Coordinates of N, CA and C in Angstrom, one line a residue:
X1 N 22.0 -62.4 32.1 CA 21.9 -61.3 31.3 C 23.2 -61.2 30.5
X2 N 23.0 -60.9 29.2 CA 24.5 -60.8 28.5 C 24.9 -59.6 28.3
X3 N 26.3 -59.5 28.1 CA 26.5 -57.8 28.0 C 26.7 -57.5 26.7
X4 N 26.1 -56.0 27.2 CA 25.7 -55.3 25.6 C 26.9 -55.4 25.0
X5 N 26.7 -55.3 23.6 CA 28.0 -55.5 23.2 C 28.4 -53.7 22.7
X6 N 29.7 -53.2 22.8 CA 30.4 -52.2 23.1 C 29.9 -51.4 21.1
X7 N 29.8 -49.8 21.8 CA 29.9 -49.0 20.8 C 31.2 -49.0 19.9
X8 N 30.9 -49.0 18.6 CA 31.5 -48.6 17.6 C 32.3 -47.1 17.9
X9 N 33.7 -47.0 17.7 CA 34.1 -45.7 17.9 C 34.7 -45.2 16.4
X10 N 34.1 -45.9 15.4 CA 34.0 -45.0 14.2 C 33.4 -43.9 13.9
X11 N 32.6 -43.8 14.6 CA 31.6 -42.7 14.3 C 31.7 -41.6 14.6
X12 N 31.5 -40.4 13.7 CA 31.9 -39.1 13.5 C 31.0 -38.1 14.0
X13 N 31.2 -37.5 14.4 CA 30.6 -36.0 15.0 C 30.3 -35.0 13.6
X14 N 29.5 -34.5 13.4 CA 29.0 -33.6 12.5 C 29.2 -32.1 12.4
X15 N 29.9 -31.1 12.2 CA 29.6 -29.9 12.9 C 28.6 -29.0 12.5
X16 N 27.8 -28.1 13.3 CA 26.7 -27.3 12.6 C 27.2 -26.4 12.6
X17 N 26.8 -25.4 11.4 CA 27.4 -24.3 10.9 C 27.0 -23.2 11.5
X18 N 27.9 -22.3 11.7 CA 27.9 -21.4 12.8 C 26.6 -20.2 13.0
X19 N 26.5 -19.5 14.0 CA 25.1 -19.2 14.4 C 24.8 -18.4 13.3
X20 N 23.4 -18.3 12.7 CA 23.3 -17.6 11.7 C 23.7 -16.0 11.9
X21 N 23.7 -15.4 12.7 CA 24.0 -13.9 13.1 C 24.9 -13.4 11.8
X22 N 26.0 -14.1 11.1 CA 27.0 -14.1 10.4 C 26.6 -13.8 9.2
X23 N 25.1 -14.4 9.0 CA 24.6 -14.6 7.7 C 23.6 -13.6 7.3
X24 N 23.3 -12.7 8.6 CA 22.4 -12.0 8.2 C 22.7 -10.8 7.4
X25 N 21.6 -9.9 6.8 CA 21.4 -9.4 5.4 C 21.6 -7.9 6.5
X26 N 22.2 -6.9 5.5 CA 22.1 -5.6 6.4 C 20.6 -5.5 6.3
X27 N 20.2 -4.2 7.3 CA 19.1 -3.9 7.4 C 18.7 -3.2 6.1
X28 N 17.4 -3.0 5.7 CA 17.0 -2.5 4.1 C 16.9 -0.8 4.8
X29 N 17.6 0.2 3.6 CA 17.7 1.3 3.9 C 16.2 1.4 3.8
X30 N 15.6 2.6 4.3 CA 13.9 2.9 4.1 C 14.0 4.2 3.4
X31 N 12.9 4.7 2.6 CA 12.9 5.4 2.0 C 11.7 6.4 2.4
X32 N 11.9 6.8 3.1 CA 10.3 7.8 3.5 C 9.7 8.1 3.3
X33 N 10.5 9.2 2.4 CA 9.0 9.6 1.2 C 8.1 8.7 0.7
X34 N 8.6 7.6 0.2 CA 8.4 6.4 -0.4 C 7.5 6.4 0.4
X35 N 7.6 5.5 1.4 CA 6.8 5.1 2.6 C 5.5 6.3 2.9
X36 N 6.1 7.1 3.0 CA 4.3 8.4 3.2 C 3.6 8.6 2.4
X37 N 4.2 8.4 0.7 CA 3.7 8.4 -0.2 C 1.9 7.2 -0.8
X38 N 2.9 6.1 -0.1 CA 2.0 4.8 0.2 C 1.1 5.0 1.0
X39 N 1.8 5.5 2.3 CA 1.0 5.5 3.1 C -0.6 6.2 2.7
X40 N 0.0 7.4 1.9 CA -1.6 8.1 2.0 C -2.1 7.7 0.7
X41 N -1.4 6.7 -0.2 CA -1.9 6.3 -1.4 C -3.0 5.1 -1.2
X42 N -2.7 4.5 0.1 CA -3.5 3.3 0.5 C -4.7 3.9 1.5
X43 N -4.6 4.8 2.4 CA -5.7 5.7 2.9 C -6.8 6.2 1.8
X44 N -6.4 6.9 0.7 CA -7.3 7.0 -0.4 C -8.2 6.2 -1.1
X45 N -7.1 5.0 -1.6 CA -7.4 4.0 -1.7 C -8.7 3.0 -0.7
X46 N -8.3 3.0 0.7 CA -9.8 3.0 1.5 C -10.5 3.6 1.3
X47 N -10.3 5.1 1.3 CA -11.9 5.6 1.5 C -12.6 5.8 0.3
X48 N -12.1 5.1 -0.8 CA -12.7 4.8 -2.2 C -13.4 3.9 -2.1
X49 N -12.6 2.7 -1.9 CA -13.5 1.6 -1.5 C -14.2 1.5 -0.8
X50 N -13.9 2.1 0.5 CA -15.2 2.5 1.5 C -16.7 3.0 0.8
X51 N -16.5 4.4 0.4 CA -17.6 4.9 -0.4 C -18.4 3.8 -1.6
X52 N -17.0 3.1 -2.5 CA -17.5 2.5 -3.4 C -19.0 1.4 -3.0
X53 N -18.2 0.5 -1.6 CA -18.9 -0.7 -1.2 C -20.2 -0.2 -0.1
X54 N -20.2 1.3 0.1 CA -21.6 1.4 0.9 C -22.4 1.7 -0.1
X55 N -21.8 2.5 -1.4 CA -23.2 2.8 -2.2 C -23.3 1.5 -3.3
X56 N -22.9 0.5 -3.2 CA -23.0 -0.9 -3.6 C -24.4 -1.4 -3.1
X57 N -24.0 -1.1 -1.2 CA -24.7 -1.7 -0.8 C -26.1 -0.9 -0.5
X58 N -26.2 0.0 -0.3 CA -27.2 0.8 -0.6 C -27.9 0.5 -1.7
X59 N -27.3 0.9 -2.8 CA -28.1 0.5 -4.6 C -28.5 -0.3 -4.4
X60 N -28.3 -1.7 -3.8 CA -28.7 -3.1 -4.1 C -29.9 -2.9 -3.1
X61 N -29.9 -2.1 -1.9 CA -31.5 -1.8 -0.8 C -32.4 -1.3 -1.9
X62 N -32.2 -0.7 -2.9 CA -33.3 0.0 -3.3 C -33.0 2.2 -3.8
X63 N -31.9 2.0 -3.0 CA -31.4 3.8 -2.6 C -31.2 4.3 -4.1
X64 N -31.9 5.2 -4.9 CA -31.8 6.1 -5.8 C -30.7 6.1 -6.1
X65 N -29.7 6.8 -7.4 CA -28.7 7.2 -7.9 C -28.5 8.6 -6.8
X66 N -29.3 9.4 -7.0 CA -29.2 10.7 -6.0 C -28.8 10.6 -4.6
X67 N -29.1 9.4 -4.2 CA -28.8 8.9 -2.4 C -27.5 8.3 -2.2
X68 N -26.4 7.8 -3.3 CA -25.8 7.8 -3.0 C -24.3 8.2 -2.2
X69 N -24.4 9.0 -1.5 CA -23.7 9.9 -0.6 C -22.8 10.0 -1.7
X70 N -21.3 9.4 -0.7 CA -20.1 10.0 -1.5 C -19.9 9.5 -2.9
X71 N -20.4 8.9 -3.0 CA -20.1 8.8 -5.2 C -21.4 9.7 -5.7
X72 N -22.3 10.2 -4.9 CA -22.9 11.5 -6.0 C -22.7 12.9 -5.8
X73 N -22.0 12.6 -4.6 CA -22.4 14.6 -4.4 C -20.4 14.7 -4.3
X74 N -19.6 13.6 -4.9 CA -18.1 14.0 -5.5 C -16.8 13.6 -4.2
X75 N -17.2 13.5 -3.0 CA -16.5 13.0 -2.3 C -15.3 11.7 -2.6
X76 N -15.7 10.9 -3.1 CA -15.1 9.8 -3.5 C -14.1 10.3 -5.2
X77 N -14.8 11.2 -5.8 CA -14.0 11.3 -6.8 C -12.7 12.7 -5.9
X78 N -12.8 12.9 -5.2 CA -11.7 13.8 -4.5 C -10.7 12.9 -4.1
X79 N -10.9 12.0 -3.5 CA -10.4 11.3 -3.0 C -9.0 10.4 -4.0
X80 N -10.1 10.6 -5.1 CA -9.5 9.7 -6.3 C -8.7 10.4 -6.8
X81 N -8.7 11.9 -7.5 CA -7.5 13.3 -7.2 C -6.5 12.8 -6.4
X82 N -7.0 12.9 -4.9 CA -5.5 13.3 -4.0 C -4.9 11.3 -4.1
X83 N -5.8 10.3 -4.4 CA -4.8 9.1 -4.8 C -3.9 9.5 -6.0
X84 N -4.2 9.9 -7.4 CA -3.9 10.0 -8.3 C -2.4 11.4 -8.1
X85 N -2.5 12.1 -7.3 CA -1.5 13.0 -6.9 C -0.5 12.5 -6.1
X86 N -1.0 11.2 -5.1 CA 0.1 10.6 -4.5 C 0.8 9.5 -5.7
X87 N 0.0 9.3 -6.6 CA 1.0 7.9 -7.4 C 2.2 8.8 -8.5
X88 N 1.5 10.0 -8.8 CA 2.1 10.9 -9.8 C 3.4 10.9 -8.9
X89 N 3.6 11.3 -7.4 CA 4.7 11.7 -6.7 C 5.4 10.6 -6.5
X90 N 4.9 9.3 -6.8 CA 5.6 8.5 -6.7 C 6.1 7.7 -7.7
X91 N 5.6 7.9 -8.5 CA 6.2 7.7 -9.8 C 7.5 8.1 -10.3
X92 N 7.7 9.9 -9.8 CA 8.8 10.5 -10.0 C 9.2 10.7 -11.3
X93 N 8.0 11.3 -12.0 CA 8.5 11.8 -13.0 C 7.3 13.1 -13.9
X94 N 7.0 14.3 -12.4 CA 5.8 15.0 -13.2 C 5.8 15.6 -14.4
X95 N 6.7 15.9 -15.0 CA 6.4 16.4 -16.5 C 5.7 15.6 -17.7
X96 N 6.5 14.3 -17.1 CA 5.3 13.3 -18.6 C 3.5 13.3 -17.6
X97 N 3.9 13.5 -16.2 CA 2.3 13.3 -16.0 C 1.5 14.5 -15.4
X98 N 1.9 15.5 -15.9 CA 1.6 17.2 -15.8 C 0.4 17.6 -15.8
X99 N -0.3 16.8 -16.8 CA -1.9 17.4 -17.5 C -2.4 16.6 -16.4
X100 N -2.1 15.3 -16.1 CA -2.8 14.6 -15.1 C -3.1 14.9 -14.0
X101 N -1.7 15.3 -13.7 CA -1.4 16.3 -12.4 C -2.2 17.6 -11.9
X102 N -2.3 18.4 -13.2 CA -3.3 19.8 -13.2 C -4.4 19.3 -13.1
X103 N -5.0 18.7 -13.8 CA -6.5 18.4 -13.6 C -7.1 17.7 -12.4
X104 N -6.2 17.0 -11.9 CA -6.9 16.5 -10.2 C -6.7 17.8 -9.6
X105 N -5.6 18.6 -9.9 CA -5.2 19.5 -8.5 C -6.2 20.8 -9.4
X106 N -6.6 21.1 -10.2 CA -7.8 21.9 -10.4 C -9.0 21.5 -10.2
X107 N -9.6 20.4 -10.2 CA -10.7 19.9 -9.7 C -11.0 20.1 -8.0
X108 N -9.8 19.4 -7.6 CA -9.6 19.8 -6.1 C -9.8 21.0 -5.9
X109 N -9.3 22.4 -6.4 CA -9.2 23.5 -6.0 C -10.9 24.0 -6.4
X110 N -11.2 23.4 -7.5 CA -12.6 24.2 -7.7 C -13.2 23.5 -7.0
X111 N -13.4 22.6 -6.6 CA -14.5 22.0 -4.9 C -14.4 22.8 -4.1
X112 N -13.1 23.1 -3.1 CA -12.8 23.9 -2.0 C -13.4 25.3 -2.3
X113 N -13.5 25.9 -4.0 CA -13.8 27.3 -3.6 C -15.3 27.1 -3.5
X114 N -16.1 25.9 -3.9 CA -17.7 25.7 -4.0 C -17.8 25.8 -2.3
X115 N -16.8 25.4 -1.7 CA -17.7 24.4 -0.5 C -17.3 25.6 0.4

């Protein structure tokens, strides 16, 4: 058997760059409001779609315009109010969207005194 023949001691070590901990990003400040504002803008936002895709699926059985629960008897357009009142607040800026603002929040009010 012959012997191996002997390593090369040219060869260089590499160093890896130190642990990322160093590199990390501060944490992102959160903005709450922000965040609650979404929060109930995206809840709305379900139960729109919710309503939207049962009386989809209804209409397509055969169910009357009148049978459609919440998009006929106004549920779903409430809903679309209190979205429309969360994006206004999020927007941050109610004076340019005032009229917008009154009219969901009057619509709203005259349901509650019906019901």
């Amino acid at each position: 058997m012959s012997p191996r023949p002997a390593l090369e001691t040219n060869s260089r070590v590499i160093p890896f760059p130190a642990a990322a901990t160093s590199r990390r990003r501060p944490a992102p400040v959160v903005d709450l409001l922000a965040m609650g504002e979404l929060g109930h803008a995206e809840d709305h936002c379900e139960a729109i779609l919710g309503d939207v895709k049962t009386a989809s699926h209804n209409a397509a059985d055969g169910t009357p315009l009148a049978g459609l629960g919440g998009i006929r008897d106004g549920r779903t357009l409430s809903w679309a109010c209190r979205l429309i009142l969360s994006l206004v607040n999020l927007r941050g800026n109610p004076e340019r969207d005032h009229a917008l603002t009154h009219a969901a929040r009057q619509w709203l009010q005259s349901r509650e005194v019906r019901s």
